[in-house]
mmCIF file of C-alpha atoms in Angstrom:
data_model
loop_
_atom_site.group_PDB
_atom_site.id
_atom_site.type_symbol
_atom_site.label_atom_id
_atom_site.label_comp_id
_atom_site.label_asym_id
_atom_site.label_seq_id
_atom_site.Cartn_x
_atom_site.Cartn_y
_atom_site.Cartn_z
ATOM 1 C CA MET A 1 82.571 37.779 56.561
ATOM 2 C CA GLU A 2 83.033 36.972 52.713
ATOM 3 C CA ILE A 3 83.821 40.398 51.996
ATOM 4 C CA LEU A 4 87.189 39.960 53.833
ATOM 5 C CA LEU A 5 87.430 37.196 53.101
ATOM 6 C CA PHE A 6 87.107 38.635 49.003
ATOM 7 C CA LEU A 7 89.791 41.730 50.323
ATOM 8 C CA LEU A 8 91.978 39.092 51.370
ATOM 9 C CA ALA A 9 92.314 37.284 48.141
ATOM 10 C CA MET A 10 92.024 39.896 46.223
ATOM 11 C CA CYS A 11 95.934 41.853 47.956
ATOM 12 C CA MET A 12 97.213 37.860 47.396
ATOM 13 C CA LEU A 13 96.320 38.589 44.064
ATOM 14 C CA ALA A 14 98.389 41.984 43.376
ATOM 15 C CA ALA A 15 100.904 40.754 45.509
ATOM 16 C CA VAL A 16 101.516 37.631 42.709
ATOM 17 C CA ILE A 17 100.783 40.145 39.947
ATOM 18 C CA GLY A 18 101.972 43.211 40.807
ATOM 19 C CA PRO A 19 105.985 43.089 40.004
ATOM 20 C CA TRP A 20 104.641 41.134 36.562
ATOM 21 C CA VAL A 21 102.544 44.398 35.783
ATOM 22 C CA MET A 22 105.098 45.861 37.002
ATOM 23 C CA ARG A 23 108.100 44.628 34.001
ATOM 24 C CA ARG A 24 105.523 45.114 31.526
ATOM 25 C CA ARG A 25 104.493 48.185 32.169
ATOM 26 C CA GLY A 26 108.336 49.250 32.066
ATOM 27 C CA GLY A 27 107.902 50.489 35.788
ATOM 28 C CA ILE A 28 110.787 50.599 38.501
ATOM 29 C CA ARG A 29 112.477 46.982 39.051
ATOM 30 C CA GLN A 30 113.144 46.919 43.550
ATOM 31 C CA VAL A 31 116.941 45.530 44.029
ATOM 32 C CA ALA A 32 118.710 45.476 47.208
ATOM 33 C CA PRO A 33 120.517 48.806 48.308
ATOM 34 C CA GLY A 34 124.736 48.254 46.941
ATOM 35 C CA SER A 35 123.797 46.402 44.188
ATOM 36 C CA PRO A 36 125.105 46.837 40.829
ATOM 37 C CA ASP A 37 122.037 47.984 39.027
ATOM 38 C CA ALA A 38 120.396 50.572 42.355
ATOM 39 C CA ALA A 39 120.183 54.224 40.763
ATOM 40 C CA ASP A 40 122.497 56.046 42.310
ATOM 41 C CA PRO A 41 121.849 59.720 42.926
ATOM 42 C CA ASP A 42 125.486 60.879 43.994
ATOM 43 C CA THR A 43 126.469 60.095 39.821
ATOM 44 C CA TYR A 44 124.554 62.983 39.640
ATOM 45 C CA GLY A 45 125.728 65.120 41.617
ATOM 46 C CA PHE A 46 123.027 65.019 43.954
ATOM 47 C CA ALA A 47 123.752 66.612 47.849
ATOM 48 C CA ARG A 48 123.897 63.775 50.349
ATOM 49 C CA GLN A 49 120.528 63.303 52.085
ATOM 50 C CA GLU A 50 122.291 64.946 55.805
ATOM 51 C CA GLU A 51 123.289 68.463 53.521
ATOM 52 C CA LEU A 52 119.715 69.011 52.279
ATOM 53 C CA ASP A 53 119.306 72.943 53.549
ATOM 54 C CA VAL A 54 115.510 72.830 54.926
ATOM 55 C CA ARG A 55 115.440 75.694 55.578
ATOM 56 C CA MET A 56 114.851 77.228 52.326
ATOM 57 C CA PRO A 57 113.462 76.474 48.503
ATOM 58 C CA GLY A 58 116.678 77.394 47.107
ATOM 59 C CA PRO A 59 119.748 79.664 47.555
ATOM 60 C CA ASP A 60 119.427 82.299 48.617
ATOM 61 C CA GLN A 61 123.598 83.060 50.134
ATOM 62 C CA ASP A 62 122.632 87.034 51.491
ATOM 63 C CA LEU A 63 120.696 85.451 54.004
ATOM 64 C CA LEU A 64 122.371 82.913 54.807
ATOM 65 C CA ASP A 65 125.602 84.334 55.794
ATOM 66 C CA VAL A 66 123.394 87.458 57.065
ATOM 67 C CA LEU A 67 121.794 84.634 59.055
ATOM 68 C CA ASP A 68 125.223 82.961 60.282
ATOM 69 C CA VAL A 69 126.265 85.990 62.088
ATOM 70 C CA VAL A 70 123.074 87.000 63.880
ATOM 71 C CA GLN A 71 122.436 83.619 65.420
ATOM 72 C CA ALA A 72 126.252 83.602 66.197
ATOM 73 C CA THR A 73 126.574 87.376 67.611
ATOM 74 C CA GLN A 74 122.943 87.007 68.567
ATOM 75 C CA ASP A 75 122.610 90.653 66.874
ATOM 76 C CA TRP A 76 119.655 91.851 65.052
ATOM 77 C CA ARG A 77 121.779 94.550 63.163
ATOM 78 C CA ALA A 78 122.899 92.399 60.490
ATOM 79 C CA ALA A 79 119.262 91.162 59.998
ATOM 80 C CA SER A 80 117.664 94.349 59.656
ATOM 81 C CA GLN A 81 120.646 95.604 57.163
ATOM 82 C CA LEU A 82 119.497 92.882 54.922
ATOM 83 C CA LEU A 83 115.722 93.673 55.129
ATOM 84 C CA ALA A 84 116.299 97.410 54.690
ATOM 85 C CA GLY A 85 117.870 96.689 51.670
ATOM 86 C CA THR A 86 115.796 93.745 49.769
ATOM 87 C CA PRO A 87 112.934 95.904 47.735
ATOM 88 C CA LYS A 88 109.469 95.547 49.180
ATOM 89 C CA GLU A 89 107.109 94.862 46.133
ATOM 90 C CA GLY A 90 108.976 91.461 44.987
ATOM 91 C CA GLU A 91 109.186 88.328 46.960
ATOM 92 C CA VAL A 92 112.861 87.605 48.489
ATOM 93 C CA ARG A 93 111.010 90.612 51.036
ATOM 94 C CA TRP A 94 108.682 87.825 52.225
ATOM 95 C CA GLN A 95 110.654 84.830 52.014
ATOM 96 C CA ARG A 96 113.513 86.594 54.098
ATOM 97 C CA VAL A 97 110.488 87.088 57.051
ATOM 98 C CA GLN A 98 110.299 83.978 57.082
ATOM 99 C CA ALA A 99 113.308 82.798 57.208
ATOM 100 C CA PHE A 100 114.533 85.320 59.568
ATOM 101 C CA ALA A 101 111.217 84.079 62.075
ATOM 102 C CA GLY A 102 111.805 80.920 61.585
ATOM 103 C CA ALA A 103 115.707 80.905 62.754
ATOM 104 C CA ALA A 104 113.986 82.982 65.397
ATOM 105 C CA SER A 105 110.964 80.179 66.454
ATOM 106 C CA LEU A 106 112.991 77.155 65.779
ATOM 107 C CA GLU A 107 115.966 78.865 68.310
ATOM 108 C CA LEU A 108 112.689 79.172 70.873
ATOM 109 C CA ALA A 109 111.878 75.186 70.737
ATOM 110 C CA GLN A 110 115.255 74.651 71.348
ATOM 111 C CA GLN A 111 115.899 76.612 74.093
ATOM 112 C CA PRO A 112 112.449 77.681 75.870
ATOM 113 C CA GLY A 113 112.942 80.710 77.498
ATOM 114 C CA LYS A 114 115.810 81.511 75.250
ATOM 115 C CA GLY A 115 116.317 81.372 72.249
ATOM 116 C CA GLY A 116 115.533 84.002 69.688
ATOM 117 C CA ALA A 117 116.883 86.780 72.458
ATOM 118 C CA TRP A 118 117.974 89.030 69.082
ATOM 119 C CA LEU A 119 114.718 89.438 67.757
ATOM 120 C CA ARG A 120 113.491 89.975 71.012
ATOM 121 C CA ALA A 121 115.933 92.483 71.524
ATOM 122 C CA TRP A 122 115.411 93.800 67.914
ATOM 123 C CA ARG A 123 111.466 94.989 69.222
ATOM 124 C CA ALA A 124 113.153 96.312 72.143
ATOM 125 C CA GLU A 125 115.772 98.165 70.837
ATOM 126 C CA SER A 126 114.316 99.538 67.729
ATOM 127 C CA PRO A 127 110.736 98.634 67.871
ATOM 128 C CA LYS A 128 110.176 101.609 65.138
ATOM 129 C CA ASP A 129 111.765 99.521 63.044
ATOM 130 C CA ALA A 130 109.706 97.881 59.654
ATOM 131 C CA GLY A 131 111.636 94.892 59.256
ATOM 132 C CA GLY A 132 111.480 93.892 62.556
ATOM 133 C CA ALA A 133 108.578 93.988 63.090
ATOM 134 C CA ALA A 134 107.416 91.713 60.004
ATOM 135 C CA VAL A 135 109.983 89.408 61.446
ATOM 136 C CA HIS A 136 107.677 89.780 64.581
ATOM 137 C CA ALA A 137 104.477 89.508 63.358
ATOM 138 C CA GLU A 138 105.682 86.262 61.350
ATOM 139 C CA PHE A 139 107.211 85.323 64.445
ATOM 140 C CA LEU A 140 104.248 84.705 66.244
ATOM 141 C CA VAL A 141 102.180 83.200 63.341
ATOM 142 C CA GLN A 142 104.782 80.208 62.964
ATOM 143 C CA GLN A 143 104.001 80.360 67.456
ATOM 144 C CA ALA A 144 100.740 80.132 66.825
ATOM 145 C CA TRP A 145 100.745 77.653 64.541
ATOM 146 C CA ARG A 146 103.911 75.462 65.828
ATOM 147 C CA SER A 147 102.805 75.526 70.126
ATOM 148 C CA SER A 148 99.228 75.142 69.375
ATOM 149 C CA SER A 149 96.488 73.488 68.874
ATOM 150 C CA ALA A 150 94.525 75.466 65.557
ATOM 151 C CA GLY A 151 91.348 76.135 68.058
ATOM 152 C CA SER A 152 92.489 76.975 71.057
ATOM 153 C CA ASP A 153 92.282 79.523 72.955
ATOM 154 C CA ASP A 154 96.019 80.411 73.094
ATOM 155 C CA PHE A 155 96.207 79.914 69.454
ATOM 156 C CA ARG A 156 93.365 82.455 68.566
ATOM 157 C CA ILE A 157 95.568 84.615 71.128
ATOM 158 C CA ILE A 158 99.056 84.414 69.901
ATOM 159 C CA LEU A 159 97.341 84.901 66.288
ATOM 160 C CA GLU A 160 95.407 88.116 67.942
ATOM 161 C CA GLU A 161 98.912 89.267 69.280
ATOM 162 C CA ALA A 162 100.102 88.682 65.464
ATOM 163 C CA ARG A 163 97.030 90.308 63.829
ATOM 164 C CA THR A 164 98.309 93.588 66.044
ATOM 165 C CA VAL A 165 102.165 93.102 65.259
ATOM 166 C CA CYS A 166 101.001 93.402 61.755
ATOM 167 C CA GLY A 167 98.759 96.325 62.297
ATOM 168 C CA GLU A 168 102.539 98.349 63.299
ATOM 169 C CA ALA A 169 103.781 96.564 60.426
ATOM 170 C CA ALA A 170 102.279 98.125 57.678
ATOM 171 C CA LEU A 171 102.243 101.838 59.131
ATOM 172 C CA LEU A 172 105.348 101.509 59.742
ATOM 173 C CA ALA A 173 106.228 100.236 55.899
ATOM 174 C CA PRO A 174 103.614 101.724 53.385
ATOM 175 C CA GLY A 175 103.183 100.267 50.375
ATOM 176 C CA ASP A 176 104.541 97.192 51.657
ATOM 177 C CA PRO A 177 102.746 93.771 51.621
ATOM 178 C CA VAL A 178 104.512 91.784 54.032
ATOM 179 C CA PRO A 179 102.829 92.571 56.758
ATOM 180 C CA TYR A 180 99.496 91.553 54.849
ATOM 181 C CA ILE A 181 100.360 88.851 54.070
ATOM 182 C CA VAL A 182 101.795 87.655 57.263
ATOM 183 C CA GLU A 183 97.935 88.425 58.305
ATOM 184 C CA LEU A 184 96.729 85.966 55.417
ATOM 185 C CA ALA A 185 98.186 83.052 57.957
ATOM 186 C CA VAL A 186 96.170 85.292 60.400
ATOM 187 C CA ALA A 187 92.950 84.821 58.430
ATOM 188 C CA ARG A 188 93.042 81.132 58.408
ATOM 189 C CA GLY A 189 93.274 80.793 61.644
ATOM 190 C CA LEU A 190 91.028 83.188 63.396
ATOM 191 C CA GLY A 191 88.354 82.249 60.640
ATOM 192 C CA TYR A 192 87.956 86.136 59.677
ATOM 193 C CA ALA A 193 84.566 86.598 57.043
ATOM 194 C CA PRO A 194 85.144 86.631 53.322
ATOM 195 C CA GLU A 195 84.503 90.262 53.122
ATOM 196 C CA GLN A 196 86.864 90.694 56.224
ATOM 197 C CA PHE A 197 89.237 88.307 53.801
ATOM 198 C CA ASP A 198 88.395 90.326 50.436
ATOM 199 C CA GLN A 199 89.586 93.583 52.441
ATOM 200 C CA LEU A 200 92.491 92.434 53.772
ATOM 201 C CA TRP A 201 93.482 90.964 49.723
ATOM 202 C CA ALA A 202 92.576 93.517 48.174
ATOM 203 C CA LYS A 203 95.005 95.426 50.143
ATOM 204 C CA ILE A 204 98.035 92.793 48.904
ATOM 205 C CA ILE A 205 96.791 92.898 45.330
ATOM 206 C CA ASP A 206 96.840 97.061 45.097
ATOM 207 C CA ARG A 207 100.316 96.565 46.823
ATOM 208 C CA ALA A 208 101.381 93.662 44.870
ATOM 209 C CA PRO A 209 99.328 91.938 42.195
ATOM 210 C CA ALA A 210 101.169 89.292 41.005
ATOM 211 C CA HIS A 211 102.886 88.402 44.196
ATOM 212 C CA PHE A 212 103.274 84.575 44.549
ATOM 213 C CA GLY A 213 103.374 84.032 47.916
ATOM 214 C CA ALA A 214 100.289 85.820 48.650
ATOM 215 C CA HIS A 215 98.777 84.338 46.496
ATOM 216 C CA LEU A 216 99.838 80.700 48.160
ATOM 217 C CA ALA A 217 98.978 82.262 51.164
ATOM 218 C CA ALA A 218 95.550 82.866 50.088
ATOM 219 C CA LEU A 219 94.399 79.414 48.519
ATOM 220 C CA HIS A 220 94.813 78.040 51.213
ATOM 221 C CA PHE A 221 91.914 79.973 53.036
ATOM 222 C CA HIS A 222 90.266 79.284 50.222
ATOM 223 C CA CYS A 223 90.715 75.374 50.607
ATOM 224 C CA GLU A 224 88.379 72.607 52.092
ATOM 225 C CA LYS A 225 90.292 72.226 55.178
ATOM 226 C CA TRP A 226 89.468 75.697 56.074
ATOM 227 C CA HIS A 227 87.106 78.507 55.143
ATOM 228 C CA GLY A 228 86.619 77.189 51.705
ATOM 229 C CA SER A 229 85.947 74.327 49.249
ATOM 230 C CA ARG A 230 87.411 72.231 46.382
ATOM 231 C CA GLU A 231 86.129 73.769 43.315
ATOM 232 C CA ASP A 232 86.241 77.912 45.972
ATOM 233 C CA ALA A 233 90.535 76.921 45.322
ATOM 234 C CA ASP A 234 90.048 75.761 42.095
ATOM 235 C CA ALA A 235 88.280 79.014 41.147
ATOM 236 C CA PHE A 236 90.589 80.975 42.587
ATOM 237 C CA ALA A 237 93.607 80.081 41.463
ATOM 238 C CA THR A 238 92.327 79.840 37.719
ATOM 239 C CA ALA A 239 91.441 82.886 37.824
ATOM 240 C CA ALA A 240 94.782 83.453 39.068
ATOM 241 C CA ALA A 241 96.111 81.997 36.619
ATOM 242 C CA ALA A 242 93.833 83.572 34.016
ATOM 243 C CA ARG A 243 95.181 87.577 34.622
ATOM 244 C CA ALA A 244 99.004 85.913 35.654
ATOM 245 C CA PRO A 245 101.270 88.800 33.258
ATOM 246 C CA GLN A 246 103.651 86.970 30.489
ATOM 247 C CA GLY A 247 106.769 84.960 32.793
ATOM 248 C CA SER A 248 104.414 85.305 36.238
ATOM 249 C CA LEU A 249 104.720 82.373 38.076
ATOM 250 C CA LEU A 250 100.836 82.476 38.868
ATOM 251 C CA ALA A 251 99.935 80.019 35.971
ATOM 252 C CA ALA A 252 101.201 77.148 37.981
ATOM 253 C CA LEU A 253 98.394 78.485 40.733
ATOM 254 C CA PRO A 254 96.246 75.281 39.886
ATOM 255 C CA LEU A 255 98.595 72.803 40.469
ATOM 256 C CA PHE A 256 98.730 74.040 44.542
ATOM 257 C CA ALA A 257 95.650 73.940 44.604
ATOM 258 C CA VAL A 258 95.436 70.176 43.003
ATOM 259 C CA TYR A 259 97.909 69.462 45.742
ATOM 260 C CA GLU A 260 95.693 70.549 48.434
ATOM 261 C CA HIS A 261 93.268 68.819 47.887
ATOM 262 C CA LEU A 262 94.569 65.276 47.063
ATOM 263 C CA PRO A 263 93.189 62.487 48.460
ATOM 264 C CA GLU A 264 94.870 60.658 51.054
ATOM 265 C CA VAL A 265 94.265 56.999 49.967
ATOM 266 C CA ASN A 266 94.366 57.235 46.019
ATOM 267 C CA LEU A 267 91.731 54.668 44.958
ATOM 268 C CA VAL A 268 91.412 56.196 41.891
ATOM 269 C CA GLN A 269 93.170 54.425 38.759
ATOM 270 C CA GLY A 270 95.397 56.595 36.943
ATOM 271 C CA PHE A 271 94.287 59.755 39.012
ATOM 272 C CA TYR A 272 98.024 61.333 38.462
ATOM 273 C CA ARG A 273 97.254 60.664 34.389
ATOM 274 C CA SER A 274 93.763 62.869 34.692
ATOM 275 C CA GLN A 275 92.391 65.295 32.603
ATOM 276 C CA VAL A 276 92.651 67.373 35.885
ATOM 277 C CA VAL A 277 96.186 66.677 36.605
ATOM 278 C CA THR A 278 97.718 67.060 33.617
ATOM 279 C CA LYS A 279 96.554 70.393 33.082
ATOM 280 C CA ALA A 280 97.687 71.417 35.827
ATOM 281 C CA VAL A 281 101.041 70.550 35.862
ATOM 282 C CA GLU A 282 101.004 71.353 32.051
ATOM 283 C CA GLY A 283 100.412 74.504 32.722
ATOM 284 C CA ALA A 284 103.095 74.589 35.802
ATOM 285 C CA MET A 285 105.932 73.216 33.122
ATOM 286 C CA PHE A 286 104.849 76.917 31.048
ATOM 287 C CA ALA A 287 104.934 79.501 33.655
ATOM 288 C CA VAL A 288 108.459 77.535 34.763
ATOM 289 C CA HIS A 289 109.939 77.261 31.496
ATOM 290 C CA ALA A 290 108.397 81.295 30.746
ATOM 291 C CA ALA A 291 109.544 82.747 34.334
ATOM 292 C CA ARG A 292 113.162 84.136 34.842
ATOM 293 C CA PRO A 293 116.021 82.067 35.587
ATOM 294 C CA ASP A 294 116.656 84.590 38.864
ATOM 295 C CA ASP A 295 112.421 84.373 40.104
ATOM 296 C CA PRO A 296 112.975 83.755 43.905
ATOM 297 C CA MET A 297 109.068 81.201 43.808
ATOM 298 C CA LEU A 298 110.845 79.416 41.034
ATOM 299 C CA ALA A 299 111.884 76.277 42.829
ATOM 300 C CA HIS A 300 108.611 76.458 45.147
ATOM 301 C CA VAL A 301 106.757 75.495 41.478
ATOM 302 C CA ARG A 302 109.644 72.984 40.289
ATOM 303 C CA HIS A 303 109.983 71.484 43.952
ATOM 304 C CA LEU A 304 106.301 70.210 43.746
ATOM 305 C CA LEU A 305 106.193 69.207 39.858
ATOM 306 C CA VAL A 306 109.148 66.910 40.962
ATOM 307 C CA LEU A 307 106.247 65.654 43.244
ATOM 308 C CA PHE A 308 103.924 65.141 40.801
ATOM 309 C CA LEU A 309 105.963 64.116 37.676
ATOM 310 C CA VAL A 310 107.670 61.015 39.307
ATOM 311 C CA HIS A 311 103.862 59.783 40.333
ATOM 312 C CA MET A 312 103.182 60.492 36.233
ATOM 313 C CA GLU A 313 106.672 57.962 35.654
ATOM 314 C CA ARG A 314 107.277 61.709 33.463
ATOM 315 C CA TRP A 315 110.700 59.984 34.905
ATOM 316 C CA SER A 316 113.248 62.717 31.567
ATOM 317 C CA GLU A 317 111.120 65.558 33.626
ATOM 318 C CA ALA A 318 110.800 64.839 37.175
ATOM 319 C CA MET A 319 115.160 64.885 37.018
ATOM 320 C CA HIS A 320 115.364 68.067 34.862
ATOM 321 C CA GLN A 321 113.862 69.545 37.576
ATOM 322 C CA LEU A 322 115.763 67.781 40.431
ATOM 323 C CA VAL A 323 119.419 69.263 38.739
ATOM 324 C CA ARG A 324 117.501 72.222 38.970
ATOM 325 C CA ILE A 325 116.902 72.111 43.090
ATOM 326 C CA ASP A 326 119.435 69.653 44.506
ATOM 327 C CA GLY A 327 120.493 70.878 47.926
ATOM 328 C CA HIS A 328 117.385 72.906 49.113
ATOM 329 C CA VAL A 329 114.109 71.410 50.462
ATOM 330 C CA GLY A 330 112.097 73.950 52.035
ATOM 331 C CA ALA A 331 109.129 73.583 50.603
ATOM 332 C CA LEU A 332 106.262 72.042 49.593
ATOM 333 C CA PRO A 333 105.219 69.164 49.576
ATOM 334 C CA TRP A 334 108.521 68.044 51.646
ATOM 335 C CA THR A 335 108.187 70.316 54.622
ATOM 336 C CA ALA A 336 104.166 69.036 54.730
ATOM 337 C CA GLY A 337 105.966 66.157 56.759
ATOM 338 C CA PRO A 338 108.383 65.730 59.521
ATOM 339 C CA ASP A 339 111.242 64.854 57.868
ATOM 340 C CA PRO A 340 111.483 66.651 54.211
ATOM 341 C CA ALA A 341 114.957 65.584 54.086
ATOM 342 C CA ALA A 342 114.667 62.306 54.242
ATOM 343 C CA GLN A 343 110.820 62.848 52.594
ATOM 344 C CA TYR A 344 112.810 64.732 48.994
ATOM 345 C CA THR A 345 115.417 62.065 48.882
ATOM 346 C CA VAL A 346 112.991 59.508 48.450
ATOM 347 C CA TYR A 347 111.407 60.749 45.377
ATOM 348 C CA ARG A 348 114.945 62.018 43.865
ATOM 349 C CA ALA A 349 115.572 58.500 44.148
ATOM 350 C CA LEU A 350 112.407 57.009 42.398
ATOM 351 C CA ALA A 351 112.601 59.731 39.730
ATOM 352 C CA VAL A 352 116.443 58.162 39.157
ATOM 353 C CA ALA A 353 115.709 54.842 39.349
ATOM 354 C CA GLY A 354 112.953 54.992 36.650
ATOM 355 C CA TYR A 355 115.350 57.733 34.360
ATOM 356 C CA GLU A 356 118.065 54.664 34.276
ATOM 357 C CA ALA A 357 115.441 52.033 33.770
ATOM 358 C CA ASN A 358 113.851 53.800 31.050
ATOM 359 C CA GLY A 359 118.130 54.818 29.535
ATOM 360 C CA GLY A 360 118.739 57.502 31.075
ATOM 361 C CA SER A 361 121.911 58.429 32.447
ATOM 362 C CA PRO A 362 124.197 61.146 33.460
ATOM 363 C CA ALA A 363 125.129 61.033 30.610
ATOM 364 C CA THR A 364 122.368 61.624 28.877
ATOM 365 C CA LEU A 365 120.477 64.585 31.280
ATOM 366 C CA PRO A 366 121.870 67.943 30.258
ATOM 367 C CA HIS A 367 122.133 70.507 33.176
#
């Protein structure tokens, strides 16, 4: 009882002095919506929440055009042509396979028994199409995670089927790392033994040693909530960053390792200013500055940086990321929740408010 009374007293004290502390620190001052002092994201040319694209982390107009055609006509051929013309060794092919599979999975969820018929037709009419096999494998993976409980019989059955289709896709496209990258999610769900996982990872490294998407998928396996630990994930990410070639985004991988192990309730004062977080953020910022402007994985890093930079109250740097990614929210950390657009919008509003509270304005923010 005494402990309860003490906690209640502490909460009341925080309620009284909290606003004063925020003012002293130059924090965000809460104002009513519509107030002349309220931060307005529209003044920065940002998209409205309902206009945000939740399918991808960044723009890929060719993919969007083809998706529109496929979903409007239910004809898979445009998707097949796009994947056939997408280089095997790059990141774009992996993103497009994910997008096609995600579109089919979402259609099926919206129209059980009917949605995604174009993917079934693709596999039935062109079983030797490597792109179709890769999309089918990724579709099964997404279905397992979307429709079944991890570890259940249904979950394992679907992932076993996905593993079979991954093998078919790999035989149809020698040298393509994507079927093996898809299998990384299977390995996580089925709980591959370390030796089995290492054999799979070796096949990917042989084909695409600096593939950022592959490293992100492998990182999940090493995390504490799956088959590794915080130390395992950090060691994997740090080693990848250390051997990253010039201009590679792999230097940002430790930040993703930190994100995967964020405490659900932050009870550590100044956690986001700790040495571990600061070092990971600086590594990611370095990677962003050194990367090619057209690197298809650049948006993934920028999205995650926004979350950390806002928590660190580094408002100007957060805004510099936002002006380069706004419009698309199909990336971590937003996709970890049920409403990516809403989650992103909250952080964007916080960044704008913090930026303006410290003297920033649209005129002082270069695009």
